[in-house]
CSV table of C-alpha atoms in Angstrom, one decimal:
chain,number,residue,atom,x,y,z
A,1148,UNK,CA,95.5,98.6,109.9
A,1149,UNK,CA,92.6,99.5,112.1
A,1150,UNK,CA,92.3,100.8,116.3
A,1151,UNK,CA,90.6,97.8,117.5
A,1152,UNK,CA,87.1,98.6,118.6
A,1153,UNK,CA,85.0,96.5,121.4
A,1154,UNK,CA,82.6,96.6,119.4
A,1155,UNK,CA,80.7,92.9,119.6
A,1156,UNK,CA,79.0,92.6,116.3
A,1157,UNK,CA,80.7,90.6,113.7
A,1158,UNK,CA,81.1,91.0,110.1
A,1159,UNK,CA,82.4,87.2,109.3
A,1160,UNK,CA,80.5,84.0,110.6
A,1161,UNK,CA,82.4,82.1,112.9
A,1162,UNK,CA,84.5,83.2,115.6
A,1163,UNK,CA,88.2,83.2,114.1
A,1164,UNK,CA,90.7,85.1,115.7
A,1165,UNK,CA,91.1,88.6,115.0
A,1166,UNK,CA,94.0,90.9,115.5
A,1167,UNK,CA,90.9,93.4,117.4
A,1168,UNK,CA,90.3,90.4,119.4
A,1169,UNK,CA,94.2,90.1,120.5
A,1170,UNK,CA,94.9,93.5,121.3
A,1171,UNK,CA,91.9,93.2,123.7
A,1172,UNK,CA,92.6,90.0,125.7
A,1173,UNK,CA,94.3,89.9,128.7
A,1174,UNK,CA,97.5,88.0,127.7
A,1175,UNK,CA,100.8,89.3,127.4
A,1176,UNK,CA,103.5,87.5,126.3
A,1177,UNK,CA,107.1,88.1,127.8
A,1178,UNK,CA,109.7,89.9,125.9
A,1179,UNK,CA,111.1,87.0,124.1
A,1180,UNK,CA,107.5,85.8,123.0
A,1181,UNK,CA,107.2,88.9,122.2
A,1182,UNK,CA,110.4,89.2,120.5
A,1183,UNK,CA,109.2,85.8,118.3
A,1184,UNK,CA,106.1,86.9,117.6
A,1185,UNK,CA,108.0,89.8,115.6
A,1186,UNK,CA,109.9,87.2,114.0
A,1187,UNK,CA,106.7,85.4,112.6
A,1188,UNK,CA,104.8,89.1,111.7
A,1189,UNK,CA,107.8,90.5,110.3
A,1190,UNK,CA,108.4,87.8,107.9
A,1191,UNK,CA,104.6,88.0,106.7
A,1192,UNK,CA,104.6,91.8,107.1
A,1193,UNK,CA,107.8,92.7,104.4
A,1194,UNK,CA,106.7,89.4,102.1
A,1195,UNK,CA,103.0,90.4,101.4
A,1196,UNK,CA,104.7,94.3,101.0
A,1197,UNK,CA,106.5,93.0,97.8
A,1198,UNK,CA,103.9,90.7,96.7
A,1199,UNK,CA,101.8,93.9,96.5
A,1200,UNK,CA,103.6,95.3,93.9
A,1201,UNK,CA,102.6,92.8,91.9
A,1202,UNK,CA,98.9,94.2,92.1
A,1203,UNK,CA,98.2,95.3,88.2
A,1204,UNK,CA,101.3,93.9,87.1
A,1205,UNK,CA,100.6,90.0,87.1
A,1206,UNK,CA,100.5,88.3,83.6
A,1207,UNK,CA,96.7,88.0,83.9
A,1208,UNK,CA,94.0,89.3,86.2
A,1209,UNK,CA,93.5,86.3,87.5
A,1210,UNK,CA,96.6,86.0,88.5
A,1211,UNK,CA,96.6,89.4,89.8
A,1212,UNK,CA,94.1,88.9,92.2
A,1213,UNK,CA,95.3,85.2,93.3
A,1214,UNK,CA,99.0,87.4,94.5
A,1215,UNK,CA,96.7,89.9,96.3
A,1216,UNK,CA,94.9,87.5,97.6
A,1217,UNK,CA,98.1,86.1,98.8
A,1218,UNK,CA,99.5,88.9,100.1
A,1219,UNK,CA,96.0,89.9,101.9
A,1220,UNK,CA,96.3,86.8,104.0
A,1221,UNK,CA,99.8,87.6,104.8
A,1222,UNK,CA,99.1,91.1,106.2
A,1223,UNK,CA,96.4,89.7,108.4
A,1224,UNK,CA,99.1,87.1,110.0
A,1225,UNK,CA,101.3,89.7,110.4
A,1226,UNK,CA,99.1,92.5,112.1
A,1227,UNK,CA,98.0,89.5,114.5
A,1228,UNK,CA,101.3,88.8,115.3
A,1229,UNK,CA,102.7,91.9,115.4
A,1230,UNK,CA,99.2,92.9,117.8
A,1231,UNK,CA,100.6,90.5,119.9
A,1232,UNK,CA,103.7,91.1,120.1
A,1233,UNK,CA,103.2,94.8,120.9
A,1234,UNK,CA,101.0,93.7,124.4
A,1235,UNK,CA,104.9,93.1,125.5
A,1236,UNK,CA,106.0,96.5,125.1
A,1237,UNK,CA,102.4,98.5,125.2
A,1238,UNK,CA,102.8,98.9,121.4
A,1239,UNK,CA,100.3,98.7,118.7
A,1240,UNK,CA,100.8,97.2,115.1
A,1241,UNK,CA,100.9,100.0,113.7
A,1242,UNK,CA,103.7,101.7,116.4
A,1243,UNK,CA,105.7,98.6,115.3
A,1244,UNK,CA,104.9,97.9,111.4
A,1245,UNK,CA,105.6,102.0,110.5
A,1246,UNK,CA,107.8,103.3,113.5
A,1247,UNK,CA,110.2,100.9,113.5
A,1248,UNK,CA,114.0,101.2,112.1
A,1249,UNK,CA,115.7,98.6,109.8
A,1250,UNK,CA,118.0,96.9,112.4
A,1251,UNK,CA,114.6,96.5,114.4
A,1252,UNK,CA,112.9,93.9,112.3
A,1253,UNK,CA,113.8,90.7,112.2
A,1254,UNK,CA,112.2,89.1,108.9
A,1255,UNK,CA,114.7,86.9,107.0
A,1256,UNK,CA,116.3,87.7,104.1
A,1257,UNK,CA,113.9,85.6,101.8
A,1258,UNK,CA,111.2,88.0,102.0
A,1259,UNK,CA,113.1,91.6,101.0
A,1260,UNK,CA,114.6,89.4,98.1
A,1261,UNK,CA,113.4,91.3,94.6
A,1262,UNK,CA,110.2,90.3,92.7
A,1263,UNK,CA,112.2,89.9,89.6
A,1264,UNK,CA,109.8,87.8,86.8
A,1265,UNK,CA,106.8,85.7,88.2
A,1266,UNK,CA,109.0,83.2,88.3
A,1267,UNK,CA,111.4,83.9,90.8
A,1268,UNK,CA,108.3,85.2,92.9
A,1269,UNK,CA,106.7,82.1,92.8
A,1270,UNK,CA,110.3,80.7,93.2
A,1271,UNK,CA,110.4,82.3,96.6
A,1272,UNK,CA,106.5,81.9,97.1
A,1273,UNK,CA,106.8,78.0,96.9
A,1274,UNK,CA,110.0,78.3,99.4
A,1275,UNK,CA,108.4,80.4,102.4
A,1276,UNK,CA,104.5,79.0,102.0
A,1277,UNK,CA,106.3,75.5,102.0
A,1278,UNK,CA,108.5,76.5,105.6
A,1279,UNK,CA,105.8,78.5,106.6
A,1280,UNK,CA,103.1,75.4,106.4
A,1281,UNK,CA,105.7,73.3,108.6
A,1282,UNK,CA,106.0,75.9,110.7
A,1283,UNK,CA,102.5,76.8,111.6
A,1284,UNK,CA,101.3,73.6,111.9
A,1285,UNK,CA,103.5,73.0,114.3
A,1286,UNK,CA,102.9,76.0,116.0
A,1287,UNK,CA,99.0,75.1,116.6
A,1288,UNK,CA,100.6,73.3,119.5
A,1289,UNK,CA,102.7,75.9,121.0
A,1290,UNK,CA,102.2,76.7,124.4
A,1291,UNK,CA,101.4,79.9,124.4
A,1292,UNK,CA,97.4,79.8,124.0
A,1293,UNK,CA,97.8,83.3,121.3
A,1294,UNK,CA,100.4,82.0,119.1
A,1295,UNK,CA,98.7,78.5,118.6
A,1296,UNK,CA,95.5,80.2,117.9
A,1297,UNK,CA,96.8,82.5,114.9
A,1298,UNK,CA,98.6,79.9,113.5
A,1299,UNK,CA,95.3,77.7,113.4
A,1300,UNK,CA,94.1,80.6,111.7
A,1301,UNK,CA,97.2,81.0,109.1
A,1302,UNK,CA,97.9,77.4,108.8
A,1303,UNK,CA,94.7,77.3,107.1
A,1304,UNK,CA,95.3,80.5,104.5
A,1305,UNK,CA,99.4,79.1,103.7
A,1306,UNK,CA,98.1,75.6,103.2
A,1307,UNK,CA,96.3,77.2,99.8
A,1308,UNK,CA,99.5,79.4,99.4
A,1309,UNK,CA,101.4,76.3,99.4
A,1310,UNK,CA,99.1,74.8,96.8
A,1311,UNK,CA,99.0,78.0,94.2
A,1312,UNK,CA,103.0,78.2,94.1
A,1313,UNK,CA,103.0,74.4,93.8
A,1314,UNK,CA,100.5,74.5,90.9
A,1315,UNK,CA,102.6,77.6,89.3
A,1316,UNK,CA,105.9,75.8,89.5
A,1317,UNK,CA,104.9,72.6,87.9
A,1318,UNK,CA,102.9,75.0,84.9
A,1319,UNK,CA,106.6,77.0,84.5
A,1320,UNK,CA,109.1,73.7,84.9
A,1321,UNK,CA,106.8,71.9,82.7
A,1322,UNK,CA,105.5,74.5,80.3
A,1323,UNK,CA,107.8,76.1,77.3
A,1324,UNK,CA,111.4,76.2,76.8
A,1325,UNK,CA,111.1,79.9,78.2
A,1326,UNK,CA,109.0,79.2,81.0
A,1327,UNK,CA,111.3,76.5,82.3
A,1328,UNK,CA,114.5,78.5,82.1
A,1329,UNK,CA,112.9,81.0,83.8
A,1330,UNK,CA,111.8,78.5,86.8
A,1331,UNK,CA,115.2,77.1,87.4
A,1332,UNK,CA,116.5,80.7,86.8
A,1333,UNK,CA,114.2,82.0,89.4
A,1334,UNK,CA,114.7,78.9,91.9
A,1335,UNK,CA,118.5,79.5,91.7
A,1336,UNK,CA,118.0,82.9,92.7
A,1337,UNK,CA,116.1,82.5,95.7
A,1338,UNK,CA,117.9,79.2,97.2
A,1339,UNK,CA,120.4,80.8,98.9
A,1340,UNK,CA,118.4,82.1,101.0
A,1341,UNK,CA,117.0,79.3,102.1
A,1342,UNK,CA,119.2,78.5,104.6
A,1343,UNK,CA,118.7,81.4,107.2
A,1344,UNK,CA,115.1,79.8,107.9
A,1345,UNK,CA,116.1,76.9,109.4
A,1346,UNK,CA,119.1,78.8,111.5
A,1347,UNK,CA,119.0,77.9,115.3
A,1348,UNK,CA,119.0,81.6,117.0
A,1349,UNK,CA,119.8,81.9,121.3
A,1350,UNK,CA,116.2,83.4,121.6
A,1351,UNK,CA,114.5,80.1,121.0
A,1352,UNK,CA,116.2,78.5,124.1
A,1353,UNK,CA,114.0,81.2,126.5
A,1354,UNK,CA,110.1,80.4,125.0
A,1355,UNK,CA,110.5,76.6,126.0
A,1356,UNK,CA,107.6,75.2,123.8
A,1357,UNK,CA,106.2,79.0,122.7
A,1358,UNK,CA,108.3,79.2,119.8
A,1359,UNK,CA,109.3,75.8,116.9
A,1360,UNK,CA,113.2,75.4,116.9
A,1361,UNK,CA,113.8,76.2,113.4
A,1362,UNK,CA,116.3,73.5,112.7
A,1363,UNK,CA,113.5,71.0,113.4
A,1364,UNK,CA,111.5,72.1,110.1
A,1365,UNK,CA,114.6,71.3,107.8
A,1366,UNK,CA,113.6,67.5,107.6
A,1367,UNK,CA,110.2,67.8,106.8
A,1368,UNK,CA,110.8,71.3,104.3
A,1369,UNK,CA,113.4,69.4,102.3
A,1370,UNK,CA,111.1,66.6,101.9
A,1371,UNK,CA,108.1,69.0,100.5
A,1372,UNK,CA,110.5,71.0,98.3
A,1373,UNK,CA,111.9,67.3,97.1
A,1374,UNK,CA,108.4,66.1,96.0
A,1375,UNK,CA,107.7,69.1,94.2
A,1376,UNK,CA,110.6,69.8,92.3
A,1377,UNK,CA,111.0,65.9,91.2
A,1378,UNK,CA,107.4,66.3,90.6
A,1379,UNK,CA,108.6,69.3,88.2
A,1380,UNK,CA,111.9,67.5,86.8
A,1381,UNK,CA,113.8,70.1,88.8
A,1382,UNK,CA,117.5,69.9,90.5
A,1383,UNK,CA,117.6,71.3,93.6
A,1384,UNK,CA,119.9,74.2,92.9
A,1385,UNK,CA,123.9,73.6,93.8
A,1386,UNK,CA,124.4,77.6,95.3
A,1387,UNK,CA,126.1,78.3,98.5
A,1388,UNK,CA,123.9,79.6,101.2
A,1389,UNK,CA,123.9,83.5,102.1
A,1390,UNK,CA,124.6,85.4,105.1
A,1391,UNK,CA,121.6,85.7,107.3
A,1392,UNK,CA,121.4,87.8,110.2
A,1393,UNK,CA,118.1,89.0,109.8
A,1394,UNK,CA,116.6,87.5,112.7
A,1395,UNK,CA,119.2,89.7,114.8
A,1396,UNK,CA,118.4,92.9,112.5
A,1397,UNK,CA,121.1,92.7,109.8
A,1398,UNK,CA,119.4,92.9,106.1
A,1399,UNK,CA,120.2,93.2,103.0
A,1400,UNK,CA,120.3,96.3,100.9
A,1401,UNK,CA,116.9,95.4,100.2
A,1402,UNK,CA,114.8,96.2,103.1
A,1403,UNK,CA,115.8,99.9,103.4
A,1404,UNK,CA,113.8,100.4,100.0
A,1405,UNK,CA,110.7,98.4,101.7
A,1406,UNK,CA,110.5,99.9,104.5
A,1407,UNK,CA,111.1,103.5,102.9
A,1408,UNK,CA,107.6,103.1,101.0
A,1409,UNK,CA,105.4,100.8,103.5
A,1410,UNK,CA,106.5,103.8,106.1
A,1411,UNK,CA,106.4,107.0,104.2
A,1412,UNK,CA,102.5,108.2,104.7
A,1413,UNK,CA,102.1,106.7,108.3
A,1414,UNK,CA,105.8,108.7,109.6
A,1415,UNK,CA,104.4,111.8,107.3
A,1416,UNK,CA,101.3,111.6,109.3
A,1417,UNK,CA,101.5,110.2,112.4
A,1418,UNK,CA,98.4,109.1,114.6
A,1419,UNK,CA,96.4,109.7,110.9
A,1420,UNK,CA,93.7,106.7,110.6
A,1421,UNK,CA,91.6,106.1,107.7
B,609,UNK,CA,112.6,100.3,85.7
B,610,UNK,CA,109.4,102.3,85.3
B,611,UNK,CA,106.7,103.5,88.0
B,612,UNK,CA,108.7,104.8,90.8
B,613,UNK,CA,108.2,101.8,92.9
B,614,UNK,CA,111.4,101.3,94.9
B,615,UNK,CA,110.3,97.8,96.0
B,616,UNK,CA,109.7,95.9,92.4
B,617,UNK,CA,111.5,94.3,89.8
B,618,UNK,CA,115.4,95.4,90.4
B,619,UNK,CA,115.6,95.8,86.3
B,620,UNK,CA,117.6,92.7,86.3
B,621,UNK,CA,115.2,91.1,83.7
B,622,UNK,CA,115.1,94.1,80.9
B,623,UNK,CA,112.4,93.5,78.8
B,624,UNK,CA,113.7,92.4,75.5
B,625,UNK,CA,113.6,94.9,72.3
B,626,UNK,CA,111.2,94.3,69.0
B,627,UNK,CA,107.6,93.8,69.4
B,628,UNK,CA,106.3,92.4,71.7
B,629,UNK,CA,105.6,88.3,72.2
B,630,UNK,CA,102.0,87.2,71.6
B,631,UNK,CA,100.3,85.2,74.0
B,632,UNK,CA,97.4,82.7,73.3
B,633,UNK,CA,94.6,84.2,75.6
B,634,UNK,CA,93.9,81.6,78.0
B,635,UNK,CA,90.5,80.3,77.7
B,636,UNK,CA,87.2,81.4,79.2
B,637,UNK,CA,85.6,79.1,82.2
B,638,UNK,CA,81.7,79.9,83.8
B,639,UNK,CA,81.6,79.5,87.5
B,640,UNK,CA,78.7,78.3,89.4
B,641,UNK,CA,78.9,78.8,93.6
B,642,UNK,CA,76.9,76.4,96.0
B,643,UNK,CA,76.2,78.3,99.2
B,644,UNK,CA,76.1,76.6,102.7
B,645,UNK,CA,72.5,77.4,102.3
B,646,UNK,CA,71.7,76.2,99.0
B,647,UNK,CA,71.3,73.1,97.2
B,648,UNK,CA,72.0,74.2,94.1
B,649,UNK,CA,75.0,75.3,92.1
B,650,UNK,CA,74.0,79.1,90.9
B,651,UNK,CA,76.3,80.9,87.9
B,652,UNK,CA,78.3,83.7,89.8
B,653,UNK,CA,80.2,85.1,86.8
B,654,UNK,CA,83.1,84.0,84.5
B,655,UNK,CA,87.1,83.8,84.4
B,656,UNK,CA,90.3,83.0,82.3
B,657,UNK,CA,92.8,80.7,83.0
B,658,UNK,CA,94.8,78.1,81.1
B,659,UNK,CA,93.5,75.1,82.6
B,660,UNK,CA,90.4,73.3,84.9
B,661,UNK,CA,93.0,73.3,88.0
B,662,UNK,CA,94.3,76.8,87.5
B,663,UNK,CA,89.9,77.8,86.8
B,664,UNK,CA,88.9,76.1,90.6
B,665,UNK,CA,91.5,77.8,92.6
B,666,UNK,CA,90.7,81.3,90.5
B,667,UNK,CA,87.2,81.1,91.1
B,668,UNK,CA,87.9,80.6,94.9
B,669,UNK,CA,90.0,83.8,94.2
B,670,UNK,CA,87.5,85.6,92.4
B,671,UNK,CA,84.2,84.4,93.8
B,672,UNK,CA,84.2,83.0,97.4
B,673,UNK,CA,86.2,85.8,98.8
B,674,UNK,CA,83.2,87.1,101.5
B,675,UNK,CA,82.3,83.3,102.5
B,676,UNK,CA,79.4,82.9,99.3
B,677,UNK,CA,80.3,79.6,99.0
B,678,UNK,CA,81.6,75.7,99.6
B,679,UNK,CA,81.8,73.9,96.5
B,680,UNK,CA,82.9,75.9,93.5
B,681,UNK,CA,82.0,74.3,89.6
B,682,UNK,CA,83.9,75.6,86.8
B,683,UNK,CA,82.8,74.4,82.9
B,684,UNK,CA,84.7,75.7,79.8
B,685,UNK,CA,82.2,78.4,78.4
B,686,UNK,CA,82.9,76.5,75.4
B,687,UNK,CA,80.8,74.1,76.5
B,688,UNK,CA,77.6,75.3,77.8
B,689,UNK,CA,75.2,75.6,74.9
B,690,UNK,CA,72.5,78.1,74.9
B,691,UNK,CA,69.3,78.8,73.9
B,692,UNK,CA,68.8,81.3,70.8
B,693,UNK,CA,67.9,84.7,72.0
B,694,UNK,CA,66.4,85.4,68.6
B,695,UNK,CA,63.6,82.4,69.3
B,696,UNK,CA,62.4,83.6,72.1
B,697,UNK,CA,59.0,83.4,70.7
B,698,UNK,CA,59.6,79.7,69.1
B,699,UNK,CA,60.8,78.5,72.8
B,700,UNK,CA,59.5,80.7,75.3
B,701,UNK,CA,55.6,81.8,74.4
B,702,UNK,CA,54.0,78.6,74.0
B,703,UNK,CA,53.5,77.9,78.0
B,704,UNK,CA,51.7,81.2,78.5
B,705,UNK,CA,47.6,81.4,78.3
B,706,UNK,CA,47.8,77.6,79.1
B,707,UNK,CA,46.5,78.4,82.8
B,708,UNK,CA,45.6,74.6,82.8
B,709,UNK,CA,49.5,73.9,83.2
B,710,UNK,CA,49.4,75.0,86.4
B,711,UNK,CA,47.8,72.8,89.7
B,712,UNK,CA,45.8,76.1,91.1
B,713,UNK,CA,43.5,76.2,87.9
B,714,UNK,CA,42.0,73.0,89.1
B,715,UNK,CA,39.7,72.4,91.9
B,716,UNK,CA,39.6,69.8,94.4
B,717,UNK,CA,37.5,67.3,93.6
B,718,UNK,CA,34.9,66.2,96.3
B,719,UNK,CA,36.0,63.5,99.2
B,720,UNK,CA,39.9,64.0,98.2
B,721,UNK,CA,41.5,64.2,101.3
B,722,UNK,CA,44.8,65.6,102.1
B,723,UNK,CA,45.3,67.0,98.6
C-alpha cells in the first residue's frame, strides 16, 4: 500500500477508480459508512491475506498465478474501501489494515477460515465470490456516490472470481473419486459459515440506501450456489450454522494468526514505505 | 506443517506416507493476444492446463494482465504444425535474388494513371 500522490499522469488507460483517487476527494462518509465500508475492506483485506499463501504452493503454476491474481484484486477492493473508510476518522489504509487490533475488524468468519487442500479454498472461494457478486452489484446503486463506484470497479474483478471457482468446482465434483471427496469434504467444511453473511446487523438501519441489507442477498445467493452445485451433482451440505460475530469484532481463533503476520513488518517499522 | 507460515494449511490434511502420487502433466496450449489496436491475433507465449476452458481463463491470467489485449486464442500445441528448421534452405532461399517478385522492380509504364 502506497501514500497517494496528486500526481495526474496515469499508468492504466481509462479512468477507473483508484484508492489514490479516494483518499483525495472531498467526500467523507459518516461513521457508520465508514464503519461499513470496513466491513466490505476487511472481508477482502483477511481473504486475499490467506489466498496469498497459496503463492508457490498451488498444484500448478497456472493455478498459482490465477489465486494471486485473485487475491491481487481483492487487496485493491480492500485498500479502496478501507481508503475510504479512513476519510471518517482521518485514517489511512494503512493506519487501519496494520494498526488495528483483532476485536477492531469486522470481516466474517468465512474469510480467517484455514486454506486446508485446494478444495476447501475453492470451497470457500465459490461461497464469498458468489455473495460477494450479489452484493456488489447491488451496491453499484448505493447511494453514497464512493461506495457505488468501487463496487462498479470490483463487481467487474469478482464476476471472473465467481467464474474460476465455478469452473474448479465442477473439475473437482466431477473429476476422480479423490477429487470429489475432497469437494464435498471441502464444501462441508466451509458451509457453516455461510450463514453469518447474510446476518441482519443494527448498523445497516443508519446508512439508509449506503449499505445492501444482508438478508436481502440470501434469495438470490442460494439460487447461484443451487445451480452450481446441481450443475456439479452436489448436496448442499446438512451442517449447523456457526457463531458469527465478526461483524461486531468477535473471531475465531483464526484471525489472531492473520493478523500476527500481515502486521509484523508495518508495527516493527512504523511510517516505513517501500 | 512446514514453512513457518502461521496463516496456511492448519495440518488437518497430512500428506499421506509412501511415494508420492503421479500426476499426468496437463497438456501444453499456445496463446495468441489480439490487441485493441491490432487486427491480428499475435503468439504471446504458451501455458498448461487440463482443458480449452481452464487454457482461456489462464491465458487471461498469464497474458492480459497490463491491458495487452481483448480477445485471447488458445490452440493445443499439439496441433500447430511447423515448418522444419533443418530445411531452411529447401523452404526459405528460393524467394531471394528474385527482385522481380517485388512491385518496386518494375516501372510505370507510360499513360498509367493513378498506379
Amino acid at each position: 500500500m502506497s501514500e497517494a500522490n496528486a500526481s495526474a499522469t496515469r499508468i492504466t488507460p481509462g479512468n477507473a477508480l483508484r484508492p489514490e483517487d479516494i483518499a483525495l476527494r472531498d467526500a467523507r462518509p459518516s461513521d457508520a459508512v465508514g464503519q461499513y465500508a470496513l466491513w466490505l475492506g476487511d472481508d477482502a483485506l483477511i481473504l486475499a491475506q490467506r489466498l496469498g499463501w497459496w503463492i508457490s504452493r498451488a498444484p500448478e503454476l497456472e493455478e498459482d498465478v490465477a489465486l494471486a491474481n485473485i487475491a491481487l484484486d481483492q487487496i485493491g477492493h480492500a485498500r479502496s474501501f478501507l481508503t475510504y473508510a479512513g476519510r471518517a476518522w482521518d485514517r489511512t489504509e494503512d493506519d487501519l489494515a496494520y494498526f488495528r487490533r483483532e476485536p477492531e475488524f469486522r470481516s466474517v468468519h468465512l474469510v480467517e477460515q484455514p486454506n486446508g487442500d485446494f478444495a476447501r479454498t475453492i470451497a470457500r472461494q465459490l461461497v464469498v465470490s458468489l455473495y460477494q457478486w450479489e452484493l456488489y452489484s447491488r451496491l453499484v446503486d448505493s447511494t453514497d456516490a464512493t461506495i457505488a463506484a468501487i463496487a462498479a470497479k470490483a463487481v467487474k474483478e469478482v464476476d471472473y472470481h465467481r467464474d474460476h471457482s465455478i469452473q474448479w468446482v465442477l473439475r473437482l465434483a466431477l473429476g476422480t473419486d479423490e477429487s470429489r471427496r475432497r469437494m464435498i469434504a471441502g464444501l462441508t467444511l466451509t458451509w457453516p459459515y455461510v450463514d453469518e453473511l447474510f446476518a441482519d446487523h443494527p448498523l445497516i438501519d443508519g446508512i439508509d440506501g449506503a449499505g445492501v441489507r444482508p438478508s436481502t442477498l440470501r434469495a438470490p445467493f442460494d439460487a447461484a450456489i443451487r445451480s452450481v452445485l446441481d450443475e456439479a451433482d452436489l448436496e448442499r451440505p446438512a451442517v449447523p450454522g456457526a457463531v458469527g460475530g465478526g461483524r461486531s469484532g468477535r473471531h475465531s481463533e483464526h484471525l489472531g494468526y492473520i493478523l500476527a503476520e500481515m502486521q509484523v513488518l508495518a508495527r516493527e517499522h512504523p511510517g516505513a514505505s517501500w | 506443517m512446514t514453512g513457518g507460515s502461521t496463516t496456511g494449511d492448519d495440518g488437518a490434511t497430512a500428506p499421506s506416507a509412501g511415494p508420492q502420487e503421479t500426476r499426468a502433466a496437463w497438456p501444453l496450449w499456445e496463446v495468441f493476444v489480439r490487441s485493441s489496436r491490432g487486427l491480428s491475433h499475435v503468439h504471446a507465449g504458451s501455458l498448461h492446463a487440463p482443458d480449452a476452458e481452464m487454457a482461456v481463463r489462464n491465458a487471461r491470467d498469464l497474458y492480459t494482465r497490463r491491458n495487452e489485449g481483448v480477445s485471447l486464442w488458445v490452440v493445443p500445441a499439439s496441433s500447430i504444425i511447423t515448418s522444419d528448421p533443418d530445411a531452411k534452405d529447401r523452404f526459405f532461399e528460393s524467394p531471394q535474388g528474385k527482385d522481380y517478385r517485388h512491385a518496386t522492380y518494375y516501372t510505370k509504364s507510360e499513360g498509367v494513371k493513378h498506379l
